[in-house]
């Protein structure tokens, strides 16, 4: 890919992020993992190839009957982020409380999507491996499964 597009991945110096803003001179990159953004000169930005993958997070938990999805999602999210998990463990330990709620380890499995392109908006379009195309639903970059596997 040689063209920058909203929703595509790019690099500028040490920052790798999604293209979240784009004009003739400035590109705004957003690193979703670190929750930071930077506006950089377009000339200093390199588009990066991307591929569609399925990420599955799993964790075994004891939960009460009737637990709402919101609190369960937040708990699982806190177990998925090692920094948050370690902080929760330390806070419980420092308070003299049982650290059990911060003990379960989340497992992350990453594998190529079975077929088609994936866009950040959730749209899927038939596409061969390695494909990059404009999402018909929102105009962002959509990518297919990794080429070769």
mmCIF file with all atom_site columns, C-alpha atoms in Angstrom:
data_model
loop_
_atom_site.group_PDB
_atom_site.id
_atom_site.type_symbol
_atom_site.label_atom_id
_atom_site.label_alt_id
_atom_site.label_comp_id
_atom_site.label_asym_id
_atom_site.label_entity_id
_atom_site.label_seq_id
_atom_site.pdbx_PDB_ins_code
_atom_site.Cartn_x
_atom_site.Cartn_y
_atom_site.Cartn_z
_atom_site.occupancy
_atom_site.B_iso_or_equiv
_atom_site.pdbx_formal_charge
_atom_site.auth_seq_id
_atom_site.auth_comp_id
_atom_site.auth_asym_id
_atom_site.auth_atom_id
_atom_site.pdbx_PDB_model_num
ATOM 1   C CA . UNK A 1 1   ? 0.000   0.000   0.000  1.00 0.00 ? 1   UNK A CA 1
ATOM 2   C CA . UNK A 1 2   ? 1.442   3.353   -0.932 1.00 0.00 ? 2   UNK A CA 1
ATOM 3   C CA . UNK A 1 3   ? -1.496  5.569   -0.070 1.00 0.00 ? 3   UNK A CA 1
ATOM 4   C CA . UNK A 1 4   ? -2.516  6.852   3.366  1.00 0.00 ? 4   UNK A CA 1
ATOM 5   C CA . UNK A 1 5   ? -6.184  6.295   4.231  1.00 0.00 ? 5   UNK A CA 1
ATOM 6   C CA . UNK A 1 6   ? -8.319  6.913   7.287  1.00 0.00 ? 6   UNK A CA 1
ATOM 7   C CA . UNK A 1 7   ? -8.424  3.644   9.221  1.00 0.00 ? 7   UNK A CA 1
ATOM 8   C CA . UNK A 1 8   ? -5.108  2.393   7.814  1.00 0.00 ? 8   UNK A CA 1
ATOM 9   C CA . UNK A 1 9   ? -1.955  1.790   9.844  1.00 0.00 ? 9   UNK A CA 1
ATOM 10  C CA . UNK A 1 10  ? 1.092   4.037   9.527  1.00 0.00 ? 10  UNK A CA 1
ATOM 11  C CA . UNK A 1 11  ? 4.372   4.842   11.237 1.00 0.00 ? 11  UNK A CA 1
ATOM 12  C CA . UNK A 1 12  ? 6.092   8.102   12.071 1.00 0.00 ? 12  UNK A CA 1
ATOM 13  C CA . UNK A 1 13  ? 9.342   7.744   13.976 1.00 0.00 ? 13  UNK A CA 1
ATOM 14  C CA . UNK A 1 14  ? 8.646   5.404   16.891 1.00 0.00 ? 14  UNK A CA 1
ATOM 15  C CA . UNK A 1 15  ? 4.859   5.816   16.768 1.00 0.00 ? 15  UNK A CA 1
ATOM 16  C CA . UNK A 1 16  ? 2.742   3.199   15.006 1.00 0.00 ? 16  UNK A CA 1
ATOM 17  C CA . UNK A 1 17  ? -0.939  4.008   14.883 1.00 0.00 ? 17  UNK A CA 1
ATOM 18  C CA . UNK A 1 18  ? -4.174  4.171   12.968 1.00 0.00 ? 18  UNK A CA 1
ATOM 19  C CA . UNK A 1 19  ? -4.612  7.111   10.623 1.00 0.00 ? 19  UNK A CA 1
ATOM 20  C CA . UNK A 1 20  ? -7.313  9.058   12.476 1.00 0.00 ? 20  UNK A CA 1
ATOM 21  C CA . UNK A 1 21  ? -6.973  12.405  10.694 1.00 0.00 ? 21  UNK A CA 1
ATOM 22  C CA . UNK A 1 22  ? -5.613  13.318  7.293  1.00 0.00 ? 22  UNK A CA 1
ATOM 23  C CA . UNK A 1 23  ? -5.203  16.467  5.230  1.00 0.00 ? 23  UNK A CA 1
ATOM 24  C CA . UNK A 1 24  ? -2.716  17.757  2.672  1.00 0.00 ? 24  UNK A CA 1
ATOM 25  C CA . UNK A 1 25  ? 0.052   18.439  5.216  1.00 0.00 ? 25  UNK A CA 1
ATOM 26  C CA . UNK A 1 26  ? -0.800  16.795  8.560  1.00 0.00 ? 26  UNK A CA 1
ATOM 27  C CA . UNK A 1 27  ? -1.615  13.205  9.538  1.00 0.00 ? 27  UNK A CA 1
ATOM 28  C CA . UNK A 1 28  ? -3.000  12.366  12.962 1.00 0.00 ? 28  UNK A CA 1
ATOM 29  C CA . UNK A 1 29  ? -1.985  8.929   14.186 1.00 0.00 ? 29  UNK A CA 1
ATOM 30  C CA . UNK A 1 30  ? -3.781  7.252   17.076 1.00 0.00 ? 30  UNK A CA 1
ATOM 31  C CA . UNK A 1 31  ? -2.132  4.375   18.940 1.00 0.00 ? 31  UNK A CA 1
ATOM 32  C CA . UNK A 1 32  ? -5.149  2.513   20.393 1.00 0.00 ? 32  UNK A CA 1
ATOM 33  C CA . UNK A 1 33  ? -3.053  0.290   22.674 1.00 0.00 ? 33  UNK A CA 1
ATOM 34  C CA . UNK A 1 34  ? -1.323  3.210   24.367 1.00 0.00 ? 34  UNK A CA 1
ATOM 35  C CA . UNK A 1 35  ? -4.281  5.611   23.957 1.00 0.00 ? 35  UNK A CA 1
ATOM 36  C CA . UNK A 1 36  ? -2.127  8.395   22.528 1.00 0.00 ? 36  UNK A CA 1
ATOM 37  C CA . UNK A 1 37  ? -2.227  10.451  19.381 1.00 0.00 ? 37  UNK A CA 1
ATOM 38  C CA . UNK A 1 38  ? 0.174   12.627  17.480 1.00 0.00 ? 38  UNK A CA 1
ATOM 39  C CA . UNK A 1 39  ? -0.189  15.082  14.610 1.00 0.00 ? 39  UNK A CA 1
ATOM 40  C CA . UNK A 1 40  ? 2.796   14.748  12.289 1.00 0.00 ? 40  UNK A CA 1
ATOM 41  C CA . UNK A 1 41  ? 3.873   16.102  8.930  1.00 0.00 ? 41  UNK A CA 1
ATOM 42  C CA . UNK A 1 42  ? 2.526   13.973  6.098  1.00 0.00 ? 42  UNK A CA 1
ATOM 43  C CA . UNK A 1 43  ? 6.046   13.680  4.665  1.00 0.00 ? 43  UNK A CA 1
ATOM 44  C CA . UNK A 1 44  ? 7.153   11.956  7.909  1.00 0.00 ? 44  UNK A CA 1
ATOM 45  C CA . UNK A 1 45  ? 4.494   9.220   7.744  1.00 0.00 ? 45  UNK A CA 1
ATOM 46  C CA . UNK A 1 46  ? 4.957   5.779   6.211  1.00 0.00 ? 46  UNK A CA 1
ATOM 47  C CA . UNK A 1 47  ? 1.882   3.646   5.431  1.00 0.00 ? 47  UNK A CA 1
ATOM 48  C CA . UNK A 1 48  ? 2.127   0.117   6.846  1.00 0.00 ? 48  UNK A CA 1
ATOM 49  C CA . UNK A 1 49  ? 0.638   -3.061  5.430  1.00 0.00 ? 49  UNK A CA 1
ATOM 50  C CA . UNK A 1 50  ? -2.101  -4.627  7.527  1.00 0.00 ? 50  UNK A CA 1
ATOM 51  C CA . UNK A 1 51  ? -4.145  -7.822  7.513  1.00 0.00 ? 51  UNK A CA 1
ATOM 52  C CA . UNK A 1 52  ? -7.435  -8.948  9.028  1.00 0.00 ? 52  UNK A CA 1
ATOM 53  C CA . UNK A 1 53  ? -7.175  -11.201 12.067 1.00 0.00 ? 53  UNK A CA 1
ATOM 54  C CA . UNK A 1 54  ? -9.555  -12.543 14.666 1.00 0.00 ? 54  UNK A CA 1
ATOM 55  C CA . UNK A 1 55  ? -8.471  -11.877 18.245 1.00 0.00 ? 55  UNK A CA 1
ATOM 56  C CA . UNK A 1 56  ? -10.083 -14.040 20.891 1.00 0.00 ? 56  UNK A CA 1
ATOM 57  C CA . UNK A 1 57  ? -9.692  -13.226 24.578 1.00 0.00 ? 57  UNK A CA 1
ATOM 58  C CA . UNK A 1 58  ? -10.621 -15.933 27.025 1.00 0.00 ? 58  UNK A CA 1
ATOM 59  C CA . UNK A 1 59  ? -10.448 -16.271 30.769 1.00 0.00 ? 59  UNK A CA 1
ATOM 60  C CA . UNK A 1 60  ? -12.002 -18.761 33.160 1.00 0.00 ? 60  UNK A CA 1
ATOM 61  C CA . UNK A 1 61  ? -13.928 -16.995 35.944 1.00 0.00 ? 61  UNK A CA 1
ATOM 62  C CA . UNK A 1 62  ? -16.360 -17.847 38.691 1.00 0.00 ? 62  UNK A CA 1
ATOM 63  C CA . UNK A 1 63  ? -19.321 -15.478 38.217 1.00 0.00 ? 63  UNK A CA 1
ATOM 64  C CA . UNK A 1 64  ? -22.649 -15.200 39.994 1.00 0.00 ? 64  UNK A CA 1
ATOM 65  C CA . UNK A 1 65  ? -25.886 -15.921 38.192 1.00 0.00 ? 65  UNK A CA 1
ATOM 66  C CA . UNK A 1 66  ? -27.325 -12.732 36.744 1.00 0.00 ? 66  UNK A CA 1
ATOM 67  C CA . UNK A 1 67  ? -24.091 -10.708 36.518 1.00 0.00 ? 67  UNK A CA 1
ATOM 68  C CA . UNK A 1 68  ? -24.668 -7.975  33.942 1.00 0.00 ? 68  UNK A CA 1
ATOM 69  C CA . UNK A 1 69  ? -22.474 -7.833  30.854 1.00 0.00 ? 69  UNK A CA 1
ATOM 70  C CA . UNK A 1 70  ? -21.071 -4.349  31.655 1.00 0.00 ? 70  UNK A CA 1
ATOM 71  C CA . UNK A 1 71  ? -19.318 -5.260  34.906 1.00 0.00 ? 71  UNK A CA 1
ATOM 72  C CA . UNK A 1 72  ? -18.163 -8.579  33.419 1.00 0.00 ? 72  UNK A CA 1
ATOM 73  C CA . UNK A 1 73  ? -16.619 -6.785  30.411 1.00 0.00 ? 73  UNK A CA 1
ATOM 74  C CA . UNK A 1 74  ? -14.784 -4.318  32.689 1.00 0.00 ? 74  UNK A CA 1
ATOM 75  C CA . UNK A 1 75  ? -13.429 -7.144  34.858 1.00 0.00 ? 75  UNK A CA 1
ATOM 76  C CA . UNK A 1 76  ? -12.245 -9.112  31.819 1.00 0.00 ? 76  UNK A CA 1
ATOM 77  C CA . UNK A 1 77  ? -10.691 -5.930  30.372 1.00 0.00 ? 77  UNK A CA 1
ATOM 78  C CA . UNK A 1 78  ? -8.781  -5.360  33.601 1.00 0.00 ? 78  UNK A CA 1
ATOM 79  C CA . UNK A 1 79  ? -7.474  -8.933  33.470 1.00 0.00 ? 79  UNK A CA 1
ATOM 80  C CA . UNK A 1 80  ? -6.430  -8.553  29.823 1.00 0.00 ? 80  UNK A CA 1
ATOM 81  C CA . UNK A 1 81  ? -4.226  -5.496  30.433 1.00 0.00 ? 81  UNK A CA 1
ATOM 82  C CA . UNK A 1 82  ? -1.216  -6.698  32.459 1.00 0.00 ? 82  UNK A CA 1
ATOM 83  C CA . UNK A 1 83  ? -0.488  -3.195  33.819 1.00 0.00 ? 83  UNK A CA 1
ATOM 84  C CA . UNK A 1 84  ? -4.038  -2.766  35.103 1.00 0.00 ? 84  UNK A CA 1
ATOM 85  C CA . UNK A 1 85  ? -4.052  -6.332  36.441 1.00 0.00 ? 85  UNK A CA 1
ATOM 86  C CA . UNK A 1 86  ? -0.792  -5.777  38.369 1.00 0.00 ? 86  UNK A CA 1
ATOM 87  C CA . UNK A 1 87  ? -2.056  -2.467  39.778 1.00 0.00 ? 87  UNK A CA 1
ATOM 88  C CA . UNK A 1 88  ? -5.300  -4.088  40.909 1.00 0.00 ? 88  UNK A CA 1
ATOM 89  C CA . UNK A 1 89  ? -3.350  -6.906  42.553 1.00 0.00 ? 89  UNK A CA 1
ATOM 90  C CA . UNK A 1 90  ? -1.075  -4.402  44.352 1.00 0.00 ? 90  UNK A CA 1
ATOM 91  C CA . UNK A 1 91  ? -4.012  -2.250  45.488 1.00 0.00 ? 91  UNK A CA 1
ATOM 92  C CA . UNK A 1 92  ? -5.847  -5.249  46.921 1.00 0.00 ? 92  UNK A CA 1
ATOM 93  C CA . UNK A 1 93  ? -2.700  -6.538  48.644 1.00 0.00 ? 93  UNK A CA 1
ATOM 94  C CA . UNK A 1 94  ? -1.865  -3.114  50.118 1.00 0.00 ? 94  UNK A CA 1
ATOM 95  C CA . UNK A 1 95  ? -5.385  -2.898  51.513 1.00 0.00 ? 95  UNK A CA 1
ATOM 96  C CA . UNK A 1 96  ? -5.007  -6.276  53.191 1.00 0.00 ? 96  UNK A CA 1
ATOM 97  C CA . UNK A 1 97  ? -7.679  -7.752  50.939 1.00 0.00 ? 97  UNK A CA 1
ATOM 98  C CA . UNK A 1 98  ? -7.647  -11.020 49.038 1.00 0.00 ? 98  UNK A CA 1
ATOM 99  C CA . UNK A 1 99  ? -6.006  -10.562 45.611 1.00 0.00 ? 99  UNK A CA 1
ATOM 100 C CA . UNK A 1 100 ? -8.132  -13.264 43.981 1.00 0.00 ? 100 UNK A CA 1
ATOM 101 C CA . UNK A 1 101 ? -10.048 -10.911 41.685 1.00 0.00 ? 101 UNK A CA 1
ATOM 102 C CA . UNK A 1 102 ? -6.760  -9.939  39.985 1.00 0.00 ? 102 UNK A CA 1
ATOM 103 C CA . UNK A 1 103 ? -5.369  -13.485 39.659 1.00 0.00 ? 103 UNK A CA 1
ATOM 104 C CA . UNK A 1 104 ? -7.126  -15.021 36.626 1.00 0.00 ? 104 UNK A CA 1
ATOM 105 C CA . UNK A 1 105 ? -4.914  -14.780 33.547 1.00 0.00 ? 105 UNK A CA 1
ATOM 106 C CA . UNK A 1 106 ? -6.464  -13.925 30.210 1.00 0.00 ? 106 UNK A CA 1
ATOM 107 C CA . UNK A 1 107 ? -5.422  -15.826 27.129 1.00 0.00 ? 107 UNK A CA 1
ATOM 108 C CA . UNK A 1 108 ? -5.208  -14.111 23.756 1.00 0.00 ? 108 UNK A CA 1
ATOM 109 C CA . UNK A 1 109 ? -5.394  -16.070 20.507 1.00 0.00 ? 109 UNK A CA 1
ATOM 110 C CA . UNK A 1 110 ? -4.697  -14.310 17.179 1.00 0.00 ? 110 UNK A CA 1
ATOM 111 C CA . UNK A 1 111 ? -5.464  -16.005 13.870 1.00 0.00 ? 111 UNK A CA 1
ATOM 112 C CA . UNK A 1 112 ? -6.191  -14.854 10.313 1.00 0.00 ? 112 UNK A CA 1
ATOM 113 C CA . UNK A 1 113 ? -9.831  -14.214 9.451  1.00 0.00 ? 113 UNK A CA 1
ATOM 114 C CA . UNK A 1 114 ? -11.352 -17.026 7.438  1.00 0.00 ? 114 UNK A CA 1
ATOM 115 C CA . UNK A 1 115 ? -12.189 -14.835 4.433  1.00 0.00 ? 115 UNK A CA 1
ATOM 116 C CA . UNK A 1 116 ? -13.061 -11.353 3.313  1.00 0.00 ? 116 UNK A CA 1
ATOM 117 C CA . UNK A 1 117 ? -11.907 -7.906  4.348  1.00 0.00 ? 117 UNK A CA 1
ATOM 118 C CA . UNK A 1 118 ? -12.437 -6.316  7.741  1.00 0.00 ? 118 UNK A CA 1
ATOM 119 C CA . UNK A 1 119 ? -13.009 -2.620  8.436  1.00 0.00 ? 119 UNK A CA 1
ATOM 120 C CA . UNK A 1 120 ? -12.953 -0.785  11.757 1.00 0.00 ? 120 UNK A CA 1
ATOM 121 C CA . UNK A 1 121 ? -16.693 -0.087  11.320 1.00 0.00 ? 121 UNK A CA 1
ATOM 122 C CA . UNK A 1 122 ? -17.342 -3.844  11.363 1.00 0.00 ? 122 UNK A CA 1
ATOM 123 C CA . UNK A 1 123 ? -18.221 -4.242  7.691  1.00 0.00 ? 123 UNK A CA 1
ATOM 124 C CA . UNK A 1 124 ? -17.039 -7.351  5.878  1.00 0.00 ? 124 UNK A CA 1
ATOM 125 C CA . UNK A 1 125 ? -16.519 -7.536  2.125  1.00 0.00 ? 125 UNK A CA 1
ATOM 126 C CA . UNK A 1 126 ? -15.298 -10.453 0.035  1.00 0.00 ? 126 UNK A CA 1
ATOM 127 C CA . UNK A 1 127 ? -11.576 -9.955  -0.628 1.00 0.00 ? 127 UNK A CA 1
ATOM 128 C CA . UNK A 1 128 ? -8.568  -12.139 -1.330 1.00 0.00 ? 128 UNK A CA 1
ATOM 129 C CA . UNK A 1 129 ? -5.652  -12.487 1.106  1.00 0.00 ? 129 UNK A CA 1
ATOM 130 C CA . UNK A 1 130 ? -3.441  -9.405  1.177  1.00 0.00 ? 130 UNK A CA 1
ATOM 131 C CA . UNK A 1 131 ? -6.174  -7.169  -0.251 1.00 0.00 ? 131 UNK A CA 1
ATOM 132 C CA . UNK A 1 132 ? -6.621  -3.552  0.834  1.00 0.00 ? 132 UNK A CA 1
ATOM 133 C CA . UNK A 1 133 ? -9.733  -1.717  -0.306 1.00 0.00 ? 133 UNK A CA 1
ATOM 134 C CA . UNK A 1 134 ? -11.955 1.197   0.550  1.00 0.00 ? 134 UNK A CA 1
ATOM 135 C CA . UNK A 1 135 ? -14.860 0.141   2.755  1.00 0.00 ? 135 UNK A CA 1
ATOM 136 C CA . UNK A 1 136 ? -18.115 0.631   0.841  1.00 0.00 ? 136 UNK A CA 1
ATOM 137 C CA . UNK A 1 137 ? -19.934 1.350   4.115  1.00 0.00 ? 137 UNK A CA 1
ATOM 138 C CA . UNK A 1 138 ? -17.745 4.093   5.646  1.00 0.00 ? 138 UNK A CA 1
ATOM 139 C CA . UNK A 1 139 ? -14.803 4.885   3.343  1.00 0.00 ? 139 UNK A CA 1
ATOM 140 C CA . UNK A 1 140 ? -12.084 3.687   5.747  1.00 0.00 ? 140 UNK A CA 1
ATOM 141 C CA . UNK A 1 141 ? -9.406  1.225   4.733  1.00 0.00 ? 141 UNK A CA 1
ATOM 142 C CA . UNK A 1 142 ? -10.537 -2.400  4.894  1.00 0.00 ? 142 UNK A CA 1
ATOM 143 C CA . UNK A 1 143 ? -8.029  -5.269  4.739  1.00 0.00 ? 143 UNK A CA 1
ATOM 144 C CA . UNK A 1 144 ? -8.213  -8.927  3.847  1.00 0.00 ? 144 UNK A CA 1
ATOM 145 C CA . UNK A 1 145 ? -6.581  -11.909 5.524  1.00 0.00 ? 145 UNK A CA 1
ATOM 146 C CA . UNK A 1 146 ? -2.778  -12.045 5.554  1.00 0.00 ? 146 UNK A CA 1
ATOM 147 C CA . UNK A 1 147 ? -1.248  -13.012 2.230  1.00 0.00 ? 147 UNK A CA 1
ATOM 148 C CA . UNK A 1 148 ? 0.167   -16.500 2.374  1.00 0.00 ? 148 UNK A CA 1
ATOM 149 C CA . UNK A 1 149 ? -1.625  -17.629 5.422  1.00 0.00 ? 149 UNK A CA 1
#
